[in-house]
Coordinates of C-alpha atoms in Angstrom, one line a residue:
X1 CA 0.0 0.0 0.0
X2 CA 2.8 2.8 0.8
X3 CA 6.0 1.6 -1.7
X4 CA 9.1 2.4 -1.1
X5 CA 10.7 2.7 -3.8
X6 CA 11.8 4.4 -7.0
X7 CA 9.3 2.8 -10.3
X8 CA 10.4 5.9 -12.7
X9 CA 11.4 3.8 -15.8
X10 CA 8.5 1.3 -14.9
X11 CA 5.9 2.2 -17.0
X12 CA 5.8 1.8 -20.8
X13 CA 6.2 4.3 -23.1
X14 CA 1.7 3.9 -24.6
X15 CA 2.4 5.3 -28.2
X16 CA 4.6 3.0 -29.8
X17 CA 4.2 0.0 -27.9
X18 CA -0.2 0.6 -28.8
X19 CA 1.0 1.4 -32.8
X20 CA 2.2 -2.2 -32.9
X21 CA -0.9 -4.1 -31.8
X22 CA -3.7 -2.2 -33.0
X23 CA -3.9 -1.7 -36.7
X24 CA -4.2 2.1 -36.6
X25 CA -5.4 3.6 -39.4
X26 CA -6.2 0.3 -41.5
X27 CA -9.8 -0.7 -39.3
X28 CA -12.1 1.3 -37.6
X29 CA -11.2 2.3 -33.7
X30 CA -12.8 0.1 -30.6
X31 CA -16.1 2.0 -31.1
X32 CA -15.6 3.2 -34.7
X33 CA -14.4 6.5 -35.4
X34 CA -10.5 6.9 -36.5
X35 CA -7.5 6.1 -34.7
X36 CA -5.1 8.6 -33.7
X37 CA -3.5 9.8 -37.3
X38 CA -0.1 10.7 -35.2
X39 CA 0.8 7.0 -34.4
X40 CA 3.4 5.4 -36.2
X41 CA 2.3 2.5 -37.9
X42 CA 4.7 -1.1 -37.3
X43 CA 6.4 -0.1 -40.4
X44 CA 7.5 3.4 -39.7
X45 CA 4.5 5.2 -41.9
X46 CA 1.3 6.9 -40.4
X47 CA -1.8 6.0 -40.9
X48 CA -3.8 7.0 -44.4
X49 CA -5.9 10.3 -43.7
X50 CA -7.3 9.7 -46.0
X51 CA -9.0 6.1 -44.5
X52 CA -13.1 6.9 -44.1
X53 CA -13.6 7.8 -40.6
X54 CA -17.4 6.9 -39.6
X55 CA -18.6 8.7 -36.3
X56 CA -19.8 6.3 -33.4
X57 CA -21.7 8.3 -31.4
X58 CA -19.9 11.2 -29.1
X59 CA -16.2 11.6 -28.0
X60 CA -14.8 8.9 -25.4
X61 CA -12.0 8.5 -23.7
X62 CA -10.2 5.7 -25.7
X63 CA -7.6 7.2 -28.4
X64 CA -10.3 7.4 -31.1
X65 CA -11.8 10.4 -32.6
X66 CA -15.4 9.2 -32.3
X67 CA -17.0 11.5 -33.3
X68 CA -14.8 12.6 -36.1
X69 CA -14.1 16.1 -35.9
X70 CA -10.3 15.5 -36.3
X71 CA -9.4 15.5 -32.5
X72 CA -8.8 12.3 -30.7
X73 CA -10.4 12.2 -27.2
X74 CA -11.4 16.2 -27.0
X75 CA -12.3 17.5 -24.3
X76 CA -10.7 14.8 -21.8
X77 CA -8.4 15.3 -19.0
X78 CA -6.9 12.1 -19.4
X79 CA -4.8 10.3 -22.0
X80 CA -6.5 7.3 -23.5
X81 CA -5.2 4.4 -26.2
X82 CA -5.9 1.0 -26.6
X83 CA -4.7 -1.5 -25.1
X84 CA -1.7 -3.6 -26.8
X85 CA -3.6 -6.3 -26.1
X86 CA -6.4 -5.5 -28.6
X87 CA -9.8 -6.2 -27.8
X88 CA -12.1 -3.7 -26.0
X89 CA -8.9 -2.9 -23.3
X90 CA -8.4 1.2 -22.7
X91 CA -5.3 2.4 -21.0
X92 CA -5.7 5.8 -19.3
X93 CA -2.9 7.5 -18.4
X94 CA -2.5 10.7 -15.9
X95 CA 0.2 12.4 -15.9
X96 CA 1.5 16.6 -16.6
X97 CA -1.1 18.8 -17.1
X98 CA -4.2 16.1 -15.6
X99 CA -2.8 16.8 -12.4
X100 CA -4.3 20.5 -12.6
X101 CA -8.0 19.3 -13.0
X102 CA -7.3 18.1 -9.1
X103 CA -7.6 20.0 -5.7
X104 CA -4.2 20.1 -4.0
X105 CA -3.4 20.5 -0.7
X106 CA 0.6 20.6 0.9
X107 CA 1.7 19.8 -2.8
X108 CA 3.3 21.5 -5.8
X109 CA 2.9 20.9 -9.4
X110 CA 5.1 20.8 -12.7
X111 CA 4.2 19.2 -16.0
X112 CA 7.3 17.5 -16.0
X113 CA 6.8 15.7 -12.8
X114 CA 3.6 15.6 -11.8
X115 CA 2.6 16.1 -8.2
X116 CA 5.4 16.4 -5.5
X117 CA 5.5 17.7 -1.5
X118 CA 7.5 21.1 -1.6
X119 CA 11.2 21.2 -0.8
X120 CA 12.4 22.7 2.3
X121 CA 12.4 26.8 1.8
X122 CA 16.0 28.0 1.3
X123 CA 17.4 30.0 3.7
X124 CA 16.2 34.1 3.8
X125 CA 18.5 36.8 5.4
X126 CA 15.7 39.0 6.5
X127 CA 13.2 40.0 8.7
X128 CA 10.3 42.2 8.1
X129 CA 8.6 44.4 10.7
X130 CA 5.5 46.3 10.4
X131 CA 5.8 49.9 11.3
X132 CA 1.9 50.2 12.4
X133 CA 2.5 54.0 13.6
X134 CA 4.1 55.4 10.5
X135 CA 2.3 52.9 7.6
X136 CA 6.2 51.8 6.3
X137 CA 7.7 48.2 6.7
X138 CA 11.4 47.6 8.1
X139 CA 13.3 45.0 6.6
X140 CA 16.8 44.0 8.8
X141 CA 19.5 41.7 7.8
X142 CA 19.2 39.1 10.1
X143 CA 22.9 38.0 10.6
X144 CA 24.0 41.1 11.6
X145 CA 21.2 43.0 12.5
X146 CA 21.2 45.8 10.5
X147 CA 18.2 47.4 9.1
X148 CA 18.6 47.5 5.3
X149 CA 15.2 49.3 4.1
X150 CA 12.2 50.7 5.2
X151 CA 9.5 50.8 2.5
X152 CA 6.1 52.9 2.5
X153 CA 3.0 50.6 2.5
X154 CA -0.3 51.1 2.9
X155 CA -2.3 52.4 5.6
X156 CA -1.7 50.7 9.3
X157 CA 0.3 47.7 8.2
X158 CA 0.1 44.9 10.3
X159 CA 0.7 41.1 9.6
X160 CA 4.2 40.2 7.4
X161 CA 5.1 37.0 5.9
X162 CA 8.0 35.9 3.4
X163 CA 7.0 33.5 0.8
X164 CA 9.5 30.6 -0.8
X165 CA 11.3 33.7 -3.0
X166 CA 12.1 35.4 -0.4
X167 CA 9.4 38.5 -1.2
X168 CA 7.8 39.7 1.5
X169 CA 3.5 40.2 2.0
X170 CA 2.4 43.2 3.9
X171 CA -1.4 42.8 5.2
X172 CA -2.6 46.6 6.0
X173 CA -5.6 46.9 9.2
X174 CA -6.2 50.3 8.7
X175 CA -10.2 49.7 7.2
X176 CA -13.0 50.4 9.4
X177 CA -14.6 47.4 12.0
X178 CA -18.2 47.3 9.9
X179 CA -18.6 44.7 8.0
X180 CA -20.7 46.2 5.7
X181 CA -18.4 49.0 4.7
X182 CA -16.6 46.4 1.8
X183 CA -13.4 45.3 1.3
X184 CA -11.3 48.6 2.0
X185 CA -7.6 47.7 2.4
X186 CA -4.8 45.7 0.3
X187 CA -1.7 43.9 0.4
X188 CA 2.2 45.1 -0.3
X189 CA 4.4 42.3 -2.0
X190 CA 7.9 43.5 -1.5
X191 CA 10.7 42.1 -3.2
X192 CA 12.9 40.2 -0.9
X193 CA 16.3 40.3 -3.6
X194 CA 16.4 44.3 -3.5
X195 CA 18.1 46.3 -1.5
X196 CA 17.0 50.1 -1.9
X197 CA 19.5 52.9 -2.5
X198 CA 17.4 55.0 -0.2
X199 CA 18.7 54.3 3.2
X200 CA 16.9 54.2 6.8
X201 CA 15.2 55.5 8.5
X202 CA 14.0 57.3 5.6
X203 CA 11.1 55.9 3.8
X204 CA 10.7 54.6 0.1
X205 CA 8.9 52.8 -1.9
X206 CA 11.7 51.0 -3.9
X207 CA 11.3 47.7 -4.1
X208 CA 7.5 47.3 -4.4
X209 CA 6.7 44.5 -6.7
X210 CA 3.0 44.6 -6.2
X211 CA 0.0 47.2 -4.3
X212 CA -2.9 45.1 -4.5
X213 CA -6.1 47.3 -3.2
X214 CA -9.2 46.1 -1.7
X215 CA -8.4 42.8 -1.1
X216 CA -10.5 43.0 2.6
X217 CA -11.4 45.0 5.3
X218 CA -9.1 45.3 8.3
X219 CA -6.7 43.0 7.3
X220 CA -5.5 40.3 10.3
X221 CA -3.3 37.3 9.5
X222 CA -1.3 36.8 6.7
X223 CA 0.4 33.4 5.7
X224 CA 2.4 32.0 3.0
X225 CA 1.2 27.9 2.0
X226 CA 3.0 25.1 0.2
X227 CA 2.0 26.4 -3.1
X228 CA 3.7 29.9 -2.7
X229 CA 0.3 31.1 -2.4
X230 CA -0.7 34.2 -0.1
X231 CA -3.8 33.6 2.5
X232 CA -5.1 36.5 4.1
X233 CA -7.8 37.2 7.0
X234 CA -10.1 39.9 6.1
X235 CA -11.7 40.6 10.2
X236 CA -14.2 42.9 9.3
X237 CA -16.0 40.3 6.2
X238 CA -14.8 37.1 8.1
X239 CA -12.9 35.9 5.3
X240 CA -9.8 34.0 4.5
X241 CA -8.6 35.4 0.9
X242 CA -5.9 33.4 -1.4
X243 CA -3.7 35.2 -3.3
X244 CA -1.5 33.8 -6.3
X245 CA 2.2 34.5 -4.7
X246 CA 2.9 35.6 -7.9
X247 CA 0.5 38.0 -9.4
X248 CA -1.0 38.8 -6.6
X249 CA -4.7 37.6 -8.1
X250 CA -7.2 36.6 -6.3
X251 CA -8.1 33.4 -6.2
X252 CA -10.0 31.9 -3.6
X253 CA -12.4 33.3 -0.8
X254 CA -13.8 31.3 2.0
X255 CA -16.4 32.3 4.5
X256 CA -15.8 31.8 8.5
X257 CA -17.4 31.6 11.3
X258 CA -15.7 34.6 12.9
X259 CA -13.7 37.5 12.7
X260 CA -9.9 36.2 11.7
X261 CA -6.9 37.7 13.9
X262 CA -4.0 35.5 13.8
X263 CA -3.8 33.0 10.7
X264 CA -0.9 29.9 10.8
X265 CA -0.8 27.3 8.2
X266 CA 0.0 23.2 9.7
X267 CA 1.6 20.5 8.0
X268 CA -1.7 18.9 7.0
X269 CA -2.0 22.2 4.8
X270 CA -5.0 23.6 6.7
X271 CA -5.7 27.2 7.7
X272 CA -5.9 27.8 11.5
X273 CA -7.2 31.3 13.0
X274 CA -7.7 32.4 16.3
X275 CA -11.2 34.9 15.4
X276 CA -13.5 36.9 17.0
X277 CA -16.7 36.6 17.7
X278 CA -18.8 37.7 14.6
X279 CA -21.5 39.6 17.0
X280 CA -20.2 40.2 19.9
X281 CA -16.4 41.3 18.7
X282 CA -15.0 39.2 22.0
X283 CA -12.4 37.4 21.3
X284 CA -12.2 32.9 22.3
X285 CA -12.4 31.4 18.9
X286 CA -10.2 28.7 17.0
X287 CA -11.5 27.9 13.8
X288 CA -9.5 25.3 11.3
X289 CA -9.8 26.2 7.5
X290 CA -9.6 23.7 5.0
X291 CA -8.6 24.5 1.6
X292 CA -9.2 22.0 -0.5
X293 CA -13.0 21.9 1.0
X294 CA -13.2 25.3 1.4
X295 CA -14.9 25.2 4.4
X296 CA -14.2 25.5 8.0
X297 CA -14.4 22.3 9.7
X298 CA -13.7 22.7 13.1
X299 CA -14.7 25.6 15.2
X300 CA -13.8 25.7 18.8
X301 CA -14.9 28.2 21.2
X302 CA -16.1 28.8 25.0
X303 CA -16.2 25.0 27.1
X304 CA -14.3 24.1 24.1
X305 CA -11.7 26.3 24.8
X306 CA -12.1 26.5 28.8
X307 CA -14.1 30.1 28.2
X308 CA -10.8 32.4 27.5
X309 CA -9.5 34.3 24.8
X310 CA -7.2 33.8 21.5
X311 CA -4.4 36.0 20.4
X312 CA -1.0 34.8 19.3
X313 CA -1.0 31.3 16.9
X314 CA 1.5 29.0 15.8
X315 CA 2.0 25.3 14.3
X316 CA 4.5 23.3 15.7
X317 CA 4.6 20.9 12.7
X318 CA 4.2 17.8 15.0
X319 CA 0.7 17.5 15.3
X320 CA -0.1 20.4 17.5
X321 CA -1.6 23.9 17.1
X322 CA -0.4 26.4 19.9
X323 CA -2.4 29.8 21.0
X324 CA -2.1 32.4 23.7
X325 CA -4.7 34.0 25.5
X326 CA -4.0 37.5 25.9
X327 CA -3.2 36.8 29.9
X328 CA -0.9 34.1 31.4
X329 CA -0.9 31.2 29.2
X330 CA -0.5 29.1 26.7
X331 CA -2.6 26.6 25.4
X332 CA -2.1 23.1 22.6
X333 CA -5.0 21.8 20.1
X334 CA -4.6 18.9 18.7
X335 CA -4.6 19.6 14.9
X336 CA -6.0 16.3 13.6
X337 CA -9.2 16.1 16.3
X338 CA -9.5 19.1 18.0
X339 CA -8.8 18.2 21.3
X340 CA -7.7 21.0 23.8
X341 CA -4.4 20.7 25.9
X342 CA -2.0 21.0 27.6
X343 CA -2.0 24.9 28.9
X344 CA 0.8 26.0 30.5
X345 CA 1.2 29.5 33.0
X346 CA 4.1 31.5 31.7
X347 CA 3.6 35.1 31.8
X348 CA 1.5 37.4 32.6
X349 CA 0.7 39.4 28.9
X350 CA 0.8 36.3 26.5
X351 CA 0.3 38.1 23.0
X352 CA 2.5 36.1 20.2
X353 CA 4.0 32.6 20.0
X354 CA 6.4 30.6 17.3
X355 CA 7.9 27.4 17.3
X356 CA 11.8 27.3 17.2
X357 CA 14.0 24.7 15.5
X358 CA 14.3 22.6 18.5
X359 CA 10.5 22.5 19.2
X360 CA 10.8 25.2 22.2
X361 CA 7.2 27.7 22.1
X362 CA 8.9 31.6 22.2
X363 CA 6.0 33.3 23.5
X364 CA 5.8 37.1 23.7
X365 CA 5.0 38.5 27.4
X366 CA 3.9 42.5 26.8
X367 CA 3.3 43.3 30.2
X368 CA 6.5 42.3 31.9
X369 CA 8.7 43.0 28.1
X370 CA 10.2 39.7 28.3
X371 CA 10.0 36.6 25.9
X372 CA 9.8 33.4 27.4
X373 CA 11.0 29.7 26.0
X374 CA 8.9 27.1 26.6
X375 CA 9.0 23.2 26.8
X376 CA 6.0 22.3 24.9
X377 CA 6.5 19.0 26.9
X378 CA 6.8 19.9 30.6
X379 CA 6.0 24.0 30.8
X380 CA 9.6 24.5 31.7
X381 CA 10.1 28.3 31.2
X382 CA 12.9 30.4 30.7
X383 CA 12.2 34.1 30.8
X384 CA 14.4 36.8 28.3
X385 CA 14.2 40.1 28.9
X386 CA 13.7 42.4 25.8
X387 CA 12.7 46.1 24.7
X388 CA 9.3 47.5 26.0
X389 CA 6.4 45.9 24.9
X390 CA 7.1 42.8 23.1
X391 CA 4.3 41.5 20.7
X392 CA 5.4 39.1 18.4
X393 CA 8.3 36.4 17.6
X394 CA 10.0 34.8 15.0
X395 CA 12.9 32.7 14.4
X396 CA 15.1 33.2 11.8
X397 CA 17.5 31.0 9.4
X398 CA 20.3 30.7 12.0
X399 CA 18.1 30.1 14.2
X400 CA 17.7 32.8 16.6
X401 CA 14.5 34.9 18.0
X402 CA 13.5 38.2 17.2
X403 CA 10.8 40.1 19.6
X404 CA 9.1 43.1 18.1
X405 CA 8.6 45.8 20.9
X406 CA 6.1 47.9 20.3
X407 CA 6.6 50.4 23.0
X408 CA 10.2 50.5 22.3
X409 CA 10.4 51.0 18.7
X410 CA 12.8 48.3 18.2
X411 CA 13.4 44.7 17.7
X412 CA 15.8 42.4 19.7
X413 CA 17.9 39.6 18.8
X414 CA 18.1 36.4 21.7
X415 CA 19.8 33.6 20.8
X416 CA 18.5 29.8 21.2
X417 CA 20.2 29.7 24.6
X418 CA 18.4 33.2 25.6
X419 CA 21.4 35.2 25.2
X420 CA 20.8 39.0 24.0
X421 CA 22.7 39.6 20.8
X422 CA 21.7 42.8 18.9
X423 CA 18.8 45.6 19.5
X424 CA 17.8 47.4 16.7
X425 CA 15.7 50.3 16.3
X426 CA 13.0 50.4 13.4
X427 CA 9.9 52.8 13.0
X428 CA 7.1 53.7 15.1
X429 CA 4.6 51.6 17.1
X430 CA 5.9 48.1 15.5
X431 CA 3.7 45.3 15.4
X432 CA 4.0 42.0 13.7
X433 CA 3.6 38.5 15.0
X434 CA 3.2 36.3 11.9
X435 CA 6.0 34.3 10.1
X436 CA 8.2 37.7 9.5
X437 CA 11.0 35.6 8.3
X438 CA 9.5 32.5 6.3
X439 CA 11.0 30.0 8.8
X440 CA 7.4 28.5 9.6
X441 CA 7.4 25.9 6.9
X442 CA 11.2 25.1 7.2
X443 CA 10.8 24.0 10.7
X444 CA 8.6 21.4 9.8
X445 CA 9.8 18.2 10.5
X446 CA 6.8 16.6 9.0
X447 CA 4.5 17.3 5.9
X448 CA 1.3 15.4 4.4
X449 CA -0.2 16.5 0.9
X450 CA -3.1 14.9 -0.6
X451 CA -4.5 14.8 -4.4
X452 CA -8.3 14.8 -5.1
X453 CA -9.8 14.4 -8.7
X454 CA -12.8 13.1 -10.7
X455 CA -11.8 12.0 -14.3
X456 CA -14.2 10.8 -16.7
X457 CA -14.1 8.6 -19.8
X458 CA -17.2 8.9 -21.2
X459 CA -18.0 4.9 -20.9
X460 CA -20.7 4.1 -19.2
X461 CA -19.5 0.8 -16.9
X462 CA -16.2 0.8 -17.6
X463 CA -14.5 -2.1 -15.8
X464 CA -11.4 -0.6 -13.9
X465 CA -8.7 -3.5 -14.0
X466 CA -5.6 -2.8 -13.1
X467 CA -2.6 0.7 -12.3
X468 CA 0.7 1.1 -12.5
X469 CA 2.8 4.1 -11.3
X470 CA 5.6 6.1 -12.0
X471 CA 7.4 8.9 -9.4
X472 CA 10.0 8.7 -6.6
X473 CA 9.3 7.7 -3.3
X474 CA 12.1 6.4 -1.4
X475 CA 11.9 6.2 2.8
X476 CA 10.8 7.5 4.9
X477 CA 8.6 8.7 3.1
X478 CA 5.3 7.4 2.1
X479 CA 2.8 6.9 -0.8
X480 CA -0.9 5.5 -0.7
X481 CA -3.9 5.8 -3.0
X482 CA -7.6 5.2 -2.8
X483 CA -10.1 5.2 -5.8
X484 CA -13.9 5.1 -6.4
X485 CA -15.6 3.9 -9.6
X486 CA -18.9 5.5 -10.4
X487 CA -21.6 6.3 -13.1
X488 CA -23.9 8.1 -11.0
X489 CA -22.9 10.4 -8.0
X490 CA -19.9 9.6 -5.7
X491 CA -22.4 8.2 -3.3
X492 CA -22.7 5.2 -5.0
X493 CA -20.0 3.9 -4.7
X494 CA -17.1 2.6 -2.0
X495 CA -13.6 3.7 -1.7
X496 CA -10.8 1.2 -2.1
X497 CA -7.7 1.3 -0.8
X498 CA -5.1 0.2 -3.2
X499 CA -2.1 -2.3 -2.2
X500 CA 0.6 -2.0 -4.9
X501 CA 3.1 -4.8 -5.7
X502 CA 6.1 -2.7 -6.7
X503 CA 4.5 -0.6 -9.0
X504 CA 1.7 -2.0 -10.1
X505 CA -2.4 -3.1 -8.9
X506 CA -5.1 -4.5 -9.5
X507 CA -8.3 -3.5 -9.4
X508 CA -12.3 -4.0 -8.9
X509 CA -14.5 -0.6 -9.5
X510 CA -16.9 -0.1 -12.1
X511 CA -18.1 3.0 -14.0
X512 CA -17.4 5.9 -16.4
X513 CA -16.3 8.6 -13.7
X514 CA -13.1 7.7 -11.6
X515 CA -12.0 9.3 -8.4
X516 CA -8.9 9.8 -6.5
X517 CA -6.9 10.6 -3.4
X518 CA -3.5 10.7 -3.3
X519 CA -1.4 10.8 -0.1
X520 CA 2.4 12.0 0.1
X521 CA 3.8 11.4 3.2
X522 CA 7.3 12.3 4.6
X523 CA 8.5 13.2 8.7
X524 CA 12.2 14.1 6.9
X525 CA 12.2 17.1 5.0
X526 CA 15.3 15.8 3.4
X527 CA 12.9 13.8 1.2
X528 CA 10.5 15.3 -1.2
X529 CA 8.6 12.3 -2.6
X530 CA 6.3 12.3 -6.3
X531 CA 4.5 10.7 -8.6
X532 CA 5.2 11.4 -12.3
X533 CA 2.1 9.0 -13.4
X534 CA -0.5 6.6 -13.0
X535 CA -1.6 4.5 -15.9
X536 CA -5.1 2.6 -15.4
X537 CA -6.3 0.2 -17.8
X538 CA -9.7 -0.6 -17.6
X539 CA -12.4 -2.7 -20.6
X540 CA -15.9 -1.1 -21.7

């Protein structure tokens, strides 16, 4: 069920080896129709053109053109010949561009390679901090803690996040709290290779690769996912919005059940906000987000939640889902059930929270300007003091934390150990507490991505015989399938679980329409596991 193996170089090559058995261009296709002109023939030629081409009916997927319009198999996402075999045998391949027609979560895509998890993000040198009391961004060189730029954004910038480039997203707050005044503010993309001639603390707005307006209202919660894509939490229309990370379109917009204020993305690929109520404004609300539904699915709030509030949020990338309360603590969801605990007392101002290399929480402590490390195990704490007002923390690509003190107008530099190692002062009123530096998905020891897709053939119950697949999966990591056969709805059918033999199955489903999920598994980033593609072979 989960090979582990590499089957590239497995899988025929359909074209020729269906040319030799299956008299293209001389007889009629399975169904009539013509047989794909471009197939060489088991003498070198092509087949005549000029050979009568009677239509059968309308286009199927079997490497005919049916209907005889000159296009073989129009209109299908799949690729479809006959079998070598002869007979009525189909072999439907997916592979390239079929893997676009599917919903993808925690997965990337190229026609060469079909459908891969994402590498480990490459090391950024920066940090960007939201200057919320003079609209402009800072952006400091990490290693040695000097600030490089400050850029001019839009009104009261808020949440930051750095995507897989290295460019940097800028979420602005400054719309109004009623939700029926529409979407007022935008998003700054910044790019993350330029450094601006203009030097700090003056303002520019070098560097600004895209100003995208009205993308919500009151912006809260920005956060970059395993596609490069951009979400953002709109509070005032309870929205999560998806952004292409590279246009800056929009393309996706899902209803909540609350008011988003902190946004973190988990290893599953799911959204997670801590929200506000949607009447009432009070804050206590955890709400998971999942993508590929687009729906939320899991909304915690008052017993759930022991009747306190949510602020800070963070994923620890083993299973848990960490928020602070805006008091003492700090609290642990489970990210697969939903289950609440452990909490653990460590300050007395808890406002953001980020997971460090070694699986330590860093969680911010405004009231007594400290940071404190946490054992997410045992509560240990270790308390750092800081500049005035910490709200938010990161970790960067060497690995040490940055705390973004709002009363102090500056950010400080603590190394793993809690060692101070650099202050440095940036605009006015800073406040940030979302991935600043693009180290959230790095951290990640684990990742799971899953594949979903319907294909059709056009052939009404269509016996569904055997697969074979070709990628790279080699251990620890993991690949599995399930499949559905149907002619109807989805209903009507039961999901098997397939159990490869090296690279190939077999199988027992019925029906025209065929449906997928795809699981790639790995707990070392090292490994970045794919499937190139499946080839199913199924008889009318």
């Amino acid at each position: 069920m989960a090979p582990a193996l590499t089957s590239r170089g497995i899988a025929l090559l359909l074209l020729p080896v269906l040319a030799q058995g299956c008299g293209c261009g001389i007889e009629p296709g399975l169904d009539g129709g013509r047989p794909d002109a471009s197939v060489l023939l088991p003498d070198g030629g092509r087949p005549d053109p000029t050979t009568p081409c009677e239509p059968s009916g309308v286009e199927v997927c079997d490497g005919v053109d049916n209907d005889c319009n000159g296009r073989v198999d129009d209109g299908f996402s799949l690729l479809c010949s006959p079998c070598s075999s002869g007979g009525p045998c189909v072999e439907a391949k997916l592979t390239g561009g079929g893997f676009r027609m599917g919903l993808r979560r925690n997965l990337t895509i190229g026609n060469d390679r079909g459908i891969s998890l994402p590498p480990v993000p490459l090391p950024q040198p920066y940090i960007y901090i939201s200057n919320s009391g003079e609209d402009t961004v800072s952006k400091i060189r990490t290693s040695d803690a000097v600030e490089v730029g400050r850029f001019i954004v839009g009104n009261n910038p808020s949440r930051t996040a750095v995507d897989g480039n290295g460019d940097a997203w800028i979420a602005m707050r400054g719309g109004t709290a009623d939700p029926g005044a529409g979407p007022l503010e935008g998003v700054i993309k910044i790019d993350g290779a330029c450094v601006p001639r203009t030097k700090p603390p003056t303002p520019t707005r070098e560097c600004i690769l895209l100003d995208i307006p009205a993308v919500g209202n009151l912006l809260r919660g920005v956060a970059v996912d395993a596609n490069n894509d951009v979400w953002v939490g709109s509070y005032s229309t309870s929205e999560v919005v998806r952004l292409d990370g590279v246009f800056g379109t929009e393309l996706d917009r899902i209803g909540v059940p609350g008011h988003p204020y902190g946004l973190a993305i988990d290893e599953n690929g799911n959204l997670w906000l801590s929200a506000h109520d949607q009447v009432t404004y009070a804050a206590g609300h955890v709400i998971r987000v999942d993508p590929v539904k687009r729906a939320a699915d899991l909304h915690l709030s008052g017993a759930d939640l022991e009747m306190h509030s949510t602020y800070g949020l963070a994923a620890d990338g083993e299973g848990g889902i960490w928020y602070t309360d805006y008091r003492d603590s700090v609290y642990r969801i489970d990210a697969v059930t939903g289950a609440f605990g452990p909490s653990f007392e460590v300050g007395s101002n808890t406002r953001g929270v980020t997971v460090d290399e070694r699986g330590f929480l860093w969680v911010a402590d405004s009231a007594a300007s400290v940071i404190v490390r946490v054992d997410r195990r045992s509560g240990e704490a270790m308390t750092v003091r800081v500049g005035d007002g910490p709200v938010g923390v990161a970790v960067d690509h060497e690995g040490n934390i940055w705390s973004v003190n709002n009363v102090s107008n500056d950010a400080t530099k603590v190394s793993p150990d809690g060692g101070v190692l650099a202050t440095v002062p940036v605009g006015l009123a800073p406040y940030t507490y979302s991935d600043m530096t693009g180290s959230a998905y790095r951290i990640f020891r684990k990742l799971n991505g899953t594949f979903t897709a319907t294909y059709d053939v056009g052939i009404a119950g269509a016996k569904w015989e055997q697969m074979r697949w070709v990628g790279a999966v080699q251990p620890p990591a993991t690949f599995s399938l399930r499949l559905r056969a149907f002619d109807g709805e989805p209903s009507t059918a039961s999901w098997q679980d397939v159990s490869f033999s090296g690279s190939t199955a077999s199988l027992n489903a019925t029906g025209a329409k065929l449906q997928l999920e795809i699981r790639l598994f790995t707990d070392d980033r090292g490994a970045q596991p794919s499937v190139e593609s499946l080839t199913f072979t199924f008889r009318r």
